[in-house]
Structure formats: structure tokens, C-alpha cells
Tab-separated table of C-alpha atoms in Angstrom:
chain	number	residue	atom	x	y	z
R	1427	UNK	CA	39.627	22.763	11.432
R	1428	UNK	CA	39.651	21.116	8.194
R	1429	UNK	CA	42.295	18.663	9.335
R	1430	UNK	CA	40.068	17.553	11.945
R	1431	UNK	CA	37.060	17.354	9.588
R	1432	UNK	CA	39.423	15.054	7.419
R	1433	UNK	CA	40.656	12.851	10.296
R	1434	UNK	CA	37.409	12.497	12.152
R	1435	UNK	CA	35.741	11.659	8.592
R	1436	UNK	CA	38.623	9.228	7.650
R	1437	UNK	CA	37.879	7.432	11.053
R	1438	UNK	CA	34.580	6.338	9.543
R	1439	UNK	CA	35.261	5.957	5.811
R	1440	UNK	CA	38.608	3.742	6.422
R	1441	UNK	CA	36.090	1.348	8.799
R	1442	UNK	CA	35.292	-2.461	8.357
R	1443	UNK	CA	31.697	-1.475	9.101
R	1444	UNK	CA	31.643	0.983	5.950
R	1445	UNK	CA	32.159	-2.391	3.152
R	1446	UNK	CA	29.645	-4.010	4.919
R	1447	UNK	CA	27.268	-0.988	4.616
R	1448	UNK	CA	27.776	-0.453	0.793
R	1449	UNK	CA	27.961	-4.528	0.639
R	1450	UNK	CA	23.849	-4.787	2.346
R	1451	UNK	CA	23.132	-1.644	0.132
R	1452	UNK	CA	23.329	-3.164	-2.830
R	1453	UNK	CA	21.694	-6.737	-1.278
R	1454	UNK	CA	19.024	-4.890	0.176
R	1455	UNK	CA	18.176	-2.996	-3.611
R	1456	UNK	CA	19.065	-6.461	-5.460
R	1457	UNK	CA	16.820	-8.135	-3.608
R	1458	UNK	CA	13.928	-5.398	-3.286
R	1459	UNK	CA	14.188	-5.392	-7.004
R	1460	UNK	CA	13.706	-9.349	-7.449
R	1461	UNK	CA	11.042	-9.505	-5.309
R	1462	UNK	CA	9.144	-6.345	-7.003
R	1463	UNK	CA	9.899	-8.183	-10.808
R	1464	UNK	CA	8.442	-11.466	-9.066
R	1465	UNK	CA	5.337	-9.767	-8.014
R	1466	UNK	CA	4.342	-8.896	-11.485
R	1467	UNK	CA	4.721	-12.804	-12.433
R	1468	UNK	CA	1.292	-14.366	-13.684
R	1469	UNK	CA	-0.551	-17.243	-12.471
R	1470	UNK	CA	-3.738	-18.658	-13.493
R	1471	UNK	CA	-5.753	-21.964	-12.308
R	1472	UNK	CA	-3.891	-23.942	-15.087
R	1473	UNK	CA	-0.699	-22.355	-13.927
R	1474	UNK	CA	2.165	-20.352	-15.053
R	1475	UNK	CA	1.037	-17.871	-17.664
R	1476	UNK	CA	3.884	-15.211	-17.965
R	1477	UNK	CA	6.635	-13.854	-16.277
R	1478	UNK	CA	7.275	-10.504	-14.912
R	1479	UNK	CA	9.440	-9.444	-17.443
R	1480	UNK	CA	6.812	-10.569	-19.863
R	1481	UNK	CA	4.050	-8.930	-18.196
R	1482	UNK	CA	6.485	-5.921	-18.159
R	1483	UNK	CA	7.025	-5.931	-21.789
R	1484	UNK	CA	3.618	-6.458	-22.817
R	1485	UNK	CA	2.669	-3.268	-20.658
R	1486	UNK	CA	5.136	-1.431	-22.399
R	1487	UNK	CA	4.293	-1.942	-25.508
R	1488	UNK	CA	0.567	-1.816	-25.110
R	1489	UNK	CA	0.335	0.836	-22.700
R	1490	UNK	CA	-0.183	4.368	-24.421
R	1491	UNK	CA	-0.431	7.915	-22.460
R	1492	UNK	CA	-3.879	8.748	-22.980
R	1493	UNK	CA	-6.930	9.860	-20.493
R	1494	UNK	CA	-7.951	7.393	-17.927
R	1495	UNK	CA	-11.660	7.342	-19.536
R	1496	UNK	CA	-10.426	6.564	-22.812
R	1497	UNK	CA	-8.432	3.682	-21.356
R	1498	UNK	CA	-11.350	2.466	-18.994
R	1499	UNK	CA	-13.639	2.446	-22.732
R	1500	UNK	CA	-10.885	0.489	-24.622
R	1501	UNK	CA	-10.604	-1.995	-21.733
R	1502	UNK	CA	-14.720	-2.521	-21.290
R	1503	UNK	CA	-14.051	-3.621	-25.096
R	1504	UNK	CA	-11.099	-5.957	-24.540
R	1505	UNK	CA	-12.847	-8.296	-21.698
R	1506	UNK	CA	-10.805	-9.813	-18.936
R	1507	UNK	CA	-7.803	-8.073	-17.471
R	1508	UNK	CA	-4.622	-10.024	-17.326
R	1509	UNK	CA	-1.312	-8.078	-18.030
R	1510	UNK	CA	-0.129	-5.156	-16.247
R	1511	UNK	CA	-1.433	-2.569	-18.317
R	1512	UNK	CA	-4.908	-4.178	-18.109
R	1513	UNK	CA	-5.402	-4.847	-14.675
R	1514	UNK	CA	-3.954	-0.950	-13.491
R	1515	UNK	CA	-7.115	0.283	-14.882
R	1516	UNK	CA	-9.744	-2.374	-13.821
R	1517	UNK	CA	-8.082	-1.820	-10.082
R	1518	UNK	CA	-8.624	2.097	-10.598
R	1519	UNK	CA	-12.455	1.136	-11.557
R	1520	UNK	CA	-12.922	-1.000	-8.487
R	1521	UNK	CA	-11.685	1.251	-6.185
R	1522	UNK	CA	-13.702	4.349	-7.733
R	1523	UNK	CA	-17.187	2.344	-8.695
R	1524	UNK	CA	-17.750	-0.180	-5.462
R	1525	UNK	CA	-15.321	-3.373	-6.835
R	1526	UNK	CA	-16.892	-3.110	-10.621
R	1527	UNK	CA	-15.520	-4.030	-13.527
R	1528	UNK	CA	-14.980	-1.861	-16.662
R	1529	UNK	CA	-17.431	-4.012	-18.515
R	1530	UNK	CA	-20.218	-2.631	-15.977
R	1531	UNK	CA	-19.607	1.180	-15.971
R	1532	UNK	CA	-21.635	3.405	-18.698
R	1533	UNK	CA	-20.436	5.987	-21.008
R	1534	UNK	CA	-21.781	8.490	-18.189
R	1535	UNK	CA	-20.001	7.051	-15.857
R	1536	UNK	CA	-16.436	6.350	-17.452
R	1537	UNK	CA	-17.353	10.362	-18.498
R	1538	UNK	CA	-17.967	11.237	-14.474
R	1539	UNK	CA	-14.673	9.189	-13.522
R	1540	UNK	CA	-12.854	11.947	-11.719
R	1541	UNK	CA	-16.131	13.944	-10.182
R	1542	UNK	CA	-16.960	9.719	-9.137
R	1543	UNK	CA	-13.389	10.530	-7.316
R	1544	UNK	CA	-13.835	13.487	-5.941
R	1545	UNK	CA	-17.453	12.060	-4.495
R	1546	UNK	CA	-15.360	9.888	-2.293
R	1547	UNK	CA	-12.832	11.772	-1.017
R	1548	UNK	CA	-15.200	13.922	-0.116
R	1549	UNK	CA	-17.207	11.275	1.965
R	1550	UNK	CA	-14.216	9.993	3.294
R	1551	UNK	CA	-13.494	12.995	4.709
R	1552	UNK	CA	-17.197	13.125	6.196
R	1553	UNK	CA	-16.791	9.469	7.813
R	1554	UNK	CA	-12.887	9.542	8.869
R	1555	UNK	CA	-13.143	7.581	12.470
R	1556	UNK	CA	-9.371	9.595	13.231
R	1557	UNK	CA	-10.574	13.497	12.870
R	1558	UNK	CA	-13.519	15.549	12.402
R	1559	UNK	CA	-12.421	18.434	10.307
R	1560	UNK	CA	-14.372	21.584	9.730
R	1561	UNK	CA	-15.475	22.776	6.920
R	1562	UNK	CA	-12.742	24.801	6.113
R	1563	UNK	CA	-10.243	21.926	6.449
R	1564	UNK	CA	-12.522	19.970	3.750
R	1565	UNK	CA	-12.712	22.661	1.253
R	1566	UNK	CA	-9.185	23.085	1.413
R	1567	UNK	CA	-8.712	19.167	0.660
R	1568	UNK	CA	-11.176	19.093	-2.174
R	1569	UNK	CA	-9.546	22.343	-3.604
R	1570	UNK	CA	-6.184	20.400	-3.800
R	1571	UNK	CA	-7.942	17.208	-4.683
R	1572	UNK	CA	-9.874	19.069	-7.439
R	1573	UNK	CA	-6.967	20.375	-9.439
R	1574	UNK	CA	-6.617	16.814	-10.839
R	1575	UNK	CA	-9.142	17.787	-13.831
R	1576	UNK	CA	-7.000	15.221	-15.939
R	1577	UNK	CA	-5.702	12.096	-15.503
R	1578	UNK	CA	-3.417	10.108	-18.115
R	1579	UNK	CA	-2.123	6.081	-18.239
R	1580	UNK	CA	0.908	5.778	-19.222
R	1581	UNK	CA	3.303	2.936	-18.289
R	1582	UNK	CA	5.180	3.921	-14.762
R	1583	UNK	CA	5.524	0.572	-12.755
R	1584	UNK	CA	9.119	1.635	-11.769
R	1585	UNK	CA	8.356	4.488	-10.304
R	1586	UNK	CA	5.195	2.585	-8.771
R	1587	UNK	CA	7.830	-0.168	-7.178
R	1588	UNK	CA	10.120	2.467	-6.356
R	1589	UNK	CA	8.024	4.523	-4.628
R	1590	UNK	CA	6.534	1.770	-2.853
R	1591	UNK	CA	9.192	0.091	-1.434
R	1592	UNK	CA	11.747	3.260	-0.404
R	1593	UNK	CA	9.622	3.056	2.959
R	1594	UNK	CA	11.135	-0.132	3.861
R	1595	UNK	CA	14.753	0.358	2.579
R	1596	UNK	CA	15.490	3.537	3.779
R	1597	UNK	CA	14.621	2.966	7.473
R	1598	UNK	CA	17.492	0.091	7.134
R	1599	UNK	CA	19.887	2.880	5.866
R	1600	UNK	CA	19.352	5.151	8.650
R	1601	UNK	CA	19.927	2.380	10.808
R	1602	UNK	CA	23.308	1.372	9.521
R	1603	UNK	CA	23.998	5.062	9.373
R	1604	UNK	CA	23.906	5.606	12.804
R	1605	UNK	CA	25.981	2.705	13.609
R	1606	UNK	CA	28.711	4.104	11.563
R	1607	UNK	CA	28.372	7.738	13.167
R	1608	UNK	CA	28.729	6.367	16.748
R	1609	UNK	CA	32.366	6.091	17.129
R	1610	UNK	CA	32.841	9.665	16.393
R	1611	UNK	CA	32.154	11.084	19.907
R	1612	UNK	CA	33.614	7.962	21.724
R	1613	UNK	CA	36.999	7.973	23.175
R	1614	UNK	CA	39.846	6.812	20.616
R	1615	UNK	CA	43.545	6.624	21.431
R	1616	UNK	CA	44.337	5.637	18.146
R	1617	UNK	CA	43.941	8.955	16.305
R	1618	UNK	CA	45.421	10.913	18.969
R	1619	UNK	CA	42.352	13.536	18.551
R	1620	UNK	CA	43.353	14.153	22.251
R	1621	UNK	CA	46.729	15.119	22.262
R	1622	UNK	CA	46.146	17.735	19.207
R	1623	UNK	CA	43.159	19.365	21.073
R	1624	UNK	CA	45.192	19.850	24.151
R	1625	UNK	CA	47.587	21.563	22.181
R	1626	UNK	CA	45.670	23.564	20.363
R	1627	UNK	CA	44.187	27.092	21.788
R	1628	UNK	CA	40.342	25.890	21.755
R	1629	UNK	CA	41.251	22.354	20.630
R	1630	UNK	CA	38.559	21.011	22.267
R	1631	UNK	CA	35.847	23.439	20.732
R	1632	UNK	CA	36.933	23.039	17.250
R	1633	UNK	CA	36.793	19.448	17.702
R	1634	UNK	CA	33.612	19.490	18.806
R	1635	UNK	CA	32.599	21.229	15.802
R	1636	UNK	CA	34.911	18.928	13.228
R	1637	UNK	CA	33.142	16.092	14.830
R	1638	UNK	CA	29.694	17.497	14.071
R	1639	UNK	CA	30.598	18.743	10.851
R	1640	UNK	CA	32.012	15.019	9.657
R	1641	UNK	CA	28.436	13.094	10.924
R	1642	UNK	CA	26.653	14.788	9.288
R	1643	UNK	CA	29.008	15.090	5.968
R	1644	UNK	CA	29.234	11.441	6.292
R	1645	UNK	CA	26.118	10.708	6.983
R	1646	UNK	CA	24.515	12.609	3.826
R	1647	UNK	CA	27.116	10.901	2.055
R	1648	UNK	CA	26.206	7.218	3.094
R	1649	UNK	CA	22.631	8.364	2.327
R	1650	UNK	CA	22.400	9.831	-1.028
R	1651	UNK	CA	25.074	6.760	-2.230
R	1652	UNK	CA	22.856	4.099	-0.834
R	1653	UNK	CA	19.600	6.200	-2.407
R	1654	UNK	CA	21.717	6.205	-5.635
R	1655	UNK	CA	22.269	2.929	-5.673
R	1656	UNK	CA	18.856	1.948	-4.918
R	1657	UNK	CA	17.442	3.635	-7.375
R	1658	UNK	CA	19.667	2.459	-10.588
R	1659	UNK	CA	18.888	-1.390	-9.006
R	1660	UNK	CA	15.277	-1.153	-8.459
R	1661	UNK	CA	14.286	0.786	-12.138
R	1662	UNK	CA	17.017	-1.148	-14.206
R	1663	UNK	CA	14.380	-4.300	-14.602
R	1664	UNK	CA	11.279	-1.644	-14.896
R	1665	UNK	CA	12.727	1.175	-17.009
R	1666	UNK	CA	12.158	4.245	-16.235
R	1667	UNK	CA	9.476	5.661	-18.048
R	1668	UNK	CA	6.854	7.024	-16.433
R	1669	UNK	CA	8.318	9.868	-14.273
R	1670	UNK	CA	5.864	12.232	-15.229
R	1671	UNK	CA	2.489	10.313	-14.792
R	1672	UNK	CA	0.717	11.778	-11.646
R	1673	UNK	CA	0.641	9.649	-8.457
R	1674	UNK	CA	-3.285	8.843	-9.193
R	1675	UNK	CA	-2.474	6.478	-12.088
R	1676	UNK	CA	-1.483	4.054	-8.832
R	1677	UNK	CA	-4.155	2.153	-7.414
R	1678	UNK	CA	-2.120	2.498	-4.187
R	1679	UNK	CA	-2.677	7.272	-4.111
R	1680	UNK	CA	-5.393	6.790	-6.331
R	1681	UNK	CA	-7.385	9.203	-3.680
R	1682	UNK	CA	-4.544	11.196	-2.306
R	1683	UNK	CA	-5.395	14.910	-2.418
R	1684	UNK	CA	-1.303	15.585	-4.036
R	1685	UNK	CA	-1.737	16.773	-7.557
R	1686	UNK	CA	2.320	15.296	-8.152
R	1687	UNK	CA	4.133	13.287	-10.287
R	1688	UNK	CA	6.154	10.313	-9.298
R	1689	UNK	CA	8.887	12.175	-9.941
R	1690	UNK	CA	8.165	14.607	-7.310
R	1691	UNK	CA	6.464	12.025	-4.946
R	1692	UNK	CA	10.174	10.434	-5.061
R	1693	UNK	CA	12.136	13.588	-4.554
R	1694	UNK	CA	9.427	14.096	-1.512
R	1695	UNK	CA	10.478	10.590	-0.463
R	1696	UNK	CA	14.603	11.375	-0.549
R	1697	UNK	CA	13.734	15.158	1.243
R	1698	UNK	CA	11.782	12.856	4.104
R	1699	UNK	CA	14.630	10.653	4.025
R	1700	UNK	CA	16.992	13.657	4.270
R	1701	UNK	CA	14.860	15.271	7.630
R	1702	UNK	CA	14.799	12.199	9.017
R	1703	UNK	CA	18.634	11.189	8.364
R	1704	UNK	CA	19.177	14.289	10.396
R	1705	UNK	CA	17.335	13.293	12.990
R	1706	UNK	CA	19.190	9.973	13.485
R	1707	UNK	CA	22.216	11.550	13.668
R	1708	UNK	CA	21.824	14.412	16.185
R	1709	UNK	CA	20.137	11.482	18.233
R	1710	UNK	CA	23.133	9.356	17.846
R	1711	UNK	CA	26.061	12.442	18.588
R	1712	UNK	CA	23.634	12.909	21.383
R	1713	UNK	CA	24.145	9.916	23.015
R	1714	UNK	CA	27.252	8.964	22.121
R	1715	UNK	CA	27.920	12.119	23.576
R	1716	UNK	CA	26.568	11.085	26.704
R	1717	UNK	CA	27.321	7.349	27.068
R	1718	UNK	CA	30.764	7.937	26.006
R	1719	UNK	CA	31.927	4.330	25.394
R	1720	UNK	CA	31.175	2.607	21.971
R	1721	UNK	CA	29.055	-0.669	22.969
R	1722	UNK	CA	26.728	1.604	25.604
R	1723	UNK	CA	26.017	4.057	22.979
R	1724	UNK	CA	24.999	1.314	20.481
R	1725	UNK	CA	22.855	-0.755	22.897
R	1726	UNK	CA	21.013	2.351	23.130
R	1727	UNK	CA	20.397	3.047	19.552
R	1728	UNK	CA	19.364	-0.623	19.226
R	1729	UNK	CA	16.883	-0.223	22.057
R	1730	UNK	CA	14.920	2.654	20.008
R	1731	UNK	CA	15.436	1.355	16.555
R	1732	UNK	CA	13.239	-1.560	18.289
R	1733	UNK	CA	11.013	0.588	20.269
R	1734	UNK	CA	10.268	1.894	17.025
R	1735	UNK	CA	9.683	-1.298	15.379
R	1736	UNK	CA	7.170	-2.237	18.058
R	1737	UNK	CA	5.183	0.943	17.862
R	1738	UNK	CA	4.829	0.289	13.541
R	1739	UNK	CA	3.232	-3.062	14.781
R	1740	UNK	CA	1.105	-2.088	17.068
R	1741	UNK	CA	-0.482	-0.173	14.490
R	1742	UNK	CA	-2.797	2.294	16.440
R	1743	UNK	CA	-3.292	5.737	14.962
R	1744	UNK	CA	-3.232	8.065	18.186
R	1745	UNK	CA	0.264	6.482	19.140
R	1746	UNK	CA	1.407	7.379	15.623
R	1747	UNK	CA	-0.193	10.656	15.155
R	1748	UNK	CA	0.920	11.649	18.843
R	1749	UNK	CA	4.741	10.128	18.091
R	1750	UNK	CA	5.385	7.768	16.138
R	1751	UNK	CA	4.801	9.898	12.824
R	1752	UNK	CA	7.781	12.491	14.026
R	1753	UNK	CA	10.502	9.161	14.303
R	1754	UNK	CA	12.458	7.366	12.017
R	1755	UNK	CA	10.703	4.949	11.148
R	1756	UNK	CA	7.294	6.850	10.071
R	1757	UNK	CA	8.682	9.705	8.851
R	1758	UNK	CA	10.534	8.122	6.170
R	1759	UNK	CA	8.658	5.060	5.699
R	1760	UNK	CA	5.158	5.295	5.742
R	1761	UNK	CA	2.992	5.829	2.498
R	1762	UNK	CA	0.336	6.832	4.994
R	1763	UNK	CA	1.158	11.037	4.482
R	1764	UNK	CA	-0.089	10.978	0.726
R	1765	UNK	CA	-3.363	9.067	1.524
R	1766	UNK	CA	-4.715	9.866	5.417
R	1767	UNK	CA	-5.383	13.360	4.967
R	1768	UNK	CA	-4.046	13.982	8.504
R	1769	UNK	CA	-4.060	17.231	10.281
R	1770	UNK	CA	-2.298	18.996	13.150
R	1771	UNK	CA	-3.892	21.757	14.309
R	1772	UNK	CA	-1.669	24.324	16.448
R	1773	UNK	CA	-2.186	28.139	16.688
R	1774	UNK	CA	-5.710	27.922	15.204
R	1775	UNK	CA	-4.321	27.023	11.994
R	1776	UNK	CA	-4.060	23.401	10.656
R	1777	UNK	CA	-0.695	21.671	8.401
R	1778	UNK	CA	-0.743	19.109	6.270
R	1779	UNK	CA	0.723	16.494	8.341
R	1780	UNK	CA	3.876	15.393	6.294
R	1781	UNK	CA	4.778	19.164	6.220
R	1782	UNK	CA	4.167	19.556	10.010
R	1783	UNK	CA	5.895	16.312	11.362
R	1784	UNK	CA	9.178	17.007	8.733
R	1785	UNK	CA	9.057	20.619	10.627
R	1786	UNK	CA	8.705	19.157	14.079
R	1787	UNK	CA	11.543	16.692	13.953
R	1788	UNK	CA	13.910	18.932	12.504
R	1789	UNK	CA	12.998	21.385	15.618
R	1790	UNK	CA	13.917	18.360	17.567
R	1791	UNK	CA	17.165	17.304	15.913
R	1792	UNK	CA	18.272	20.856	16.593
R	1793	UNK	CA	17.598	20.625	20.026
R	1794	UNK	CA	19.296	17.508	20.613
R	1795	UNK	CA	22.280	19.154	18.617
R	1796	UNK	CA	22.290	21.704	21.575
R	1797	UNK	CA	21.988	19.499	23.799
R	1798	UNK	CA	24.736	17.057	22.827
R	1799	UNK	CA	26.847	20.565	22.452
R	1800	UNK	CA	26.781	21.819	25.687
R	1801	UNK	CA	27.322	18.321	27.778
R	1802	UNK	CA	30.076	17.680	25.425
R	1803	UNK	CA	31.459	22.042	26.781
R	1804	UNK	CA	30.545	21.257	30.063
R	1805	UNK	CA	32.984	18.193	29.860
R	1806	UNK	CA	35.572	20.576	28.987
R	1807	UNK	CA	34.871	23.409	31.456
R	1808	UNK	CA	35.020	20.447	34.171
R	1809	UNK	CA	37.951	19.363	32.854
R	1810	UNK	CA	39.766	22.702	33.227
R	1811	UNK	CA	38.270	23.411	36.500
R	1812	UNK	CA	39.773	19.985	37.577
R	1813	UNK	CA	43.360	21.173	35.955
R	1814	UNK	CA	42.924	24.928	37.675
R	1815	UNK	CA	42.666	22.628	41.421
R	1816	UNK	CA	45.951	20.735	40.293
R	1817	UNK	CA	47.555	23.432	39.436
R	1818	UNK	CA	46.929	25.396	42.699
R	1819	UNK	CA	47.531	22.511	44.564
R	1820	UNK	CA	51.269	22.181	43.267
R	1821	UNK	CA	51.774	25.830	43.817
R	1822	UNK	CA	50.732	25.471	47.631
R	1823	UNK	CA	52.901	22.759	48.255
R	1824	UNK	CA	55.928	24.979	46.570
């Protein structure tokens, strides 16, 4: 078995196609990280002011952890925002007091920042247009929303960035992922996989297994090495301070109801990732299984990556809720899960909805396992069957 696992695995790691995948890794995270750094560039109506780095530095060393009201009071002193470290907490202010400015808020209201917060949530949750939840799904919301009783500033724009944009680069990796798993269940007379099943007592069996086995060993390879190298890329301009500020410091899950740290709002991010990476493969053994030859198997997985593609643009929530949220594409990529406060309701109980569409598509991917499974045995009993008829066939003519 575990010389099959190591052929079948070599098959992919000794392939053109696997430079070219650690080759776009690293352009994909160069570039994500440029553009992020450019993005924190300064511009006024004179012109050029700063540049990210600047802005960057000039958070860092003015940005102190300390409680969001004292920060809001120090900044109604200052004036007008213009670095980073400025312009975080005037966004936080607009988004809790109506699009005001520090300078307009009271000492009772910088005081009443976080009940302000919880005011909204809660009519959010009143005059959501996508559910009506019941009273006990709201109290359970504002119970998780209300355990944020503090909330610090510290500098964390890496983790910010990083956060941010792992929605659009990891939806790229699973896509080059399964392009690399798909030769593993098509036919190859190179490797003579063939001749060593034959004669081997259940050679076919155990290679169904080593092929399994090596997907998905690959796969979680190719995946935690490209979310390595992502990572190191993207926070190298940033730093990587920060990893301990909660999620709310963001103007972007400034409302979510998740009482986390980026930390653990990026390990959530890799274990999406992770479900969904799972998914992709059992989809692609599946039907490589089924189509058999190389260039049919990959016209199909092209054909859903861009079904999938379509669906994100069309941008309507029942076809996301109702699918799209258990795919690919959604359930790694969208930012959506920390902020929409959506709810499936099954059994007459109600889940979270990143916790019940990661459970859902890993129900599927193990389906699809068992599906690819026992087309790929009921090749083999047909091809025994077909040997059996030969067999008696020579003896009659004896």
C-alpha cells in the first residue's frame, strides 16, 4: 500500500503543472500584498501626501492598545483624520453614530459606545429583509454580541488585509488544486499502476484506496504550502502585530456577533479553507472517476468552477443561502458568515450558518467519496465478470 501511496503521489509532485502552481502562489500573494500596501497610500486635493509604508509607520508608532472610548476622546481632540490609525476610529464612529465624526459625539456618548453597538445589532436583527427570527434566535445573538464588554485599538492592519483578502486567494488555490488531483483516477500507461494491480491479490482495491489516500495527502499539502506562503507575503510589509485585537477593531466586523480575535478569525478562515479543500477533491476523484479520460474530467471542473463564478455575481441571497453558501467558492471566500447573522433552521433547532454549511458540505464530500468508490468497484467487478465469460469461453472450445 505505501508503495502505491508513494507512486500515485510522485505522479503529481514530479508534474510540470506543480512549478506552475507554487510559481502563481507566490504571484498571486506578491501581488495581493502590493495592492493591499497601495491601498493605504494617501491622497489629498493637492496630491500625494504619504505612502503606504508611511501611513503604516505612522500607525505604528502612534497607535497604542487602549479602549476604543479613550481613543474616540483623544481623536475628537486631534481634528481631522488622515493616517491609518486616525481614520480606523473615525470609520468605527460613523458606522456606530449615523456617519458622525468624533468631533460631534459627547462624553455620554463616546461612554455608551458599545451599548450604541449593541442598539444596532439589535435593530438590524428587527429589520433584516432575509429572515425573521424569533425571539429566541435574537437573544441568543445579542448574548454572543454582548460578551464584547471591552473593546481595545491597537495596530492590526495585517491581520485586517489578511483576513480580508484570503476570500479571494484561496478560491484560486482550490482551483489549481483540483487540476493537479485529476490525473490520479485517469488511465496512465506510464506508471504501470495496471500491471501491479493485476498482479496483486486485491490490486485493484488497494489502489483505489492509495489513490484516495495521495489526493487528499497532496492536496492538504498544496494547501497549507500555498496558505504558508501567503501568509509570510501578505504580513511581511504590515508586520504582524495585532493578532490578538478582536475582529470589532475592523470597520469591516465591526457588528459581527463573534467575540474573536484575528487570530482566531484566520485559523476559522484556513479550517473553512480546509472543509472546503475537501470538498473539491472528493468532487474531482468523483468525476475523474467517472469521465475517465484527463481533458473530459477537466472540462467538467472548469464548467462548475464557472457556474460558481456566475452564481457570486448574480449576487441574490436565496440562491446563496439555498446553495451557493455550501460550494467552493462561498464557503471559503465570503466575509458574509461573520456579519449576516444567517440561520438554518432544521429539526426545530437553528445553527449558526458558517457552522451549519462547513457541516453540510463535509456530509456531501463524503458522499461523493462513496460514490466515486463504488463506480470505481463496480468497474472492477465488471471487469472480472468480463474475464470469468473469457475464461469459460476458452474452456468450451477445449
Amino acid at each position: 500500500m505505501k508503495a502505491m501511496i508513494r507512486v500515485e503521489s510522485k505522479r503529481i509532485v514530479k508534474s510540470f503543472m506543480t512549478l506552475v502552481f507554487f510559481a502563481v502562489v507566490v504571484l498571486l500573494s506578491v501581488n495581493s500584498s502590493y495592492q493591499a500596501l497601495n491601498s493605504y497610500e494617501l491622497w489629498n486635493y493637492n496630491g500625494y501626501v504619504a505612502s503606504g509604508l508611511e501611513n503604516l509607520k505612522h500607525g505604528k508608532e502612534n497607535t497604542s492598545r487602549i479602549d476604543i472610548e479613550q481613543a474616540i476622546a483623544m481623536q475628537r481632540e486631534n481634528g481631522e483624520a488622515v493616517y491609518v490609525d486616525e481614520t480606523n476610529i473615525e470609520k468605527l464612529v460613523k458606522m456606530n453614530y449615523s456617519d458622525r465624526t468624533a468631533k460631534e459625539l459627547s462624553d455620554k456618548e463616546i461612554n455608551r459606545f458599545l451599548e450604541s453597538r449593541l442598539r444596532i445589532i439589535l435593530r438590524r436583527l428587527d429589520e433584516s429583509s432575509h429572515f425573521t427570527y424569533t425571539e429566541k434566535e435574537k437573544e441568543g445573538f445579542l448574548e454572543r454580541a454582548g460578551k464584547l464588554t471591552r473593546l481595545t485599538i491597537g495596530y492590526a492592519e495585517g491581520w485586517k488585509v489578511l483576513n480580508r483578502d484570503m476570500g479571494k486567494f484561496i478560491p484560486l488555490v482550490l482551483f489549481m488544486i483540483s487540476v493537479l488531483v485529476m490525473p490520479l483516477f485517469a488511465d496512465d500507461t506510464q506508471n504501470k499502476m495496471k500491471e501491479l494491480t493485476s498482479s496483486a491479490r486485491n490490486g485493484k482495491k488497494r489502489l483505489i484506496l492509495a489513490r484516495f489516500v495521495s489526493a487528499f495527502m497532496m492536496g492538504s499539502v498544496f494547501y497549507l504550502s500555498a496558505v504558508v506562503c501567503y501568509f509570510v507575503i501578505k504580513m511581511l510589509p504590515f508586520g504582524f502585530e495585532g493578532s490578538g485585537e478582536l475582529i470589532q477593531s475592523n470597520a469591516d466586523t465591526f457588528f459581527s456577533t463573534y467575540t474573536i480575535t484575528y487570530w482566531e478569525q484566520f485559523l476559522i478562515n484556513c479550517l473553512r479553507g480546509y472543509v472546503t479543500l475537501v470538498f473539491v477533491v472528493a468532487l474531482t476523484v468523483l468525476i475523474s472517476a467517472m469521465a475517465e479520460r484527463i481533458m473530459m474530467g477537466s472540462a467538467i471542473i472548469c464548467f462548475f468552477w464557472l457556474l460558481l463564478f456566475v452564481m457570486e455575481k448574480m449576487a441574490q441571497f436565496e440562491v446563496n443561502h439555498c446553495f451557493a453558501n455550501f460550494l467552493p467558492l462561498r464557503l471559503a471566500g465570503s466575509a458574509d458568515f461573520y456579519t449576516l447573522n444567517e440561520v438554518y433552521r432544521f429539526g426545530g433547532n437553528s445553527f449558526d450558518g458558517i457552522a451549519w454549511c462547513l457541516m453540510i458540505s463535509m456530509g456531501v464530500s463524503v458522499i461523493m467519496l462513496a460514490l466515486a468508490a463504488i463506480w470505481l468497484m463496480k468497474e472492477r467487478l465488471m471487469v472480472r465478470a468480463s474475464m470469468r465469460q473469457t475464461r469459460t469461453g476458452h474452456m468450451n472450445e477445449e
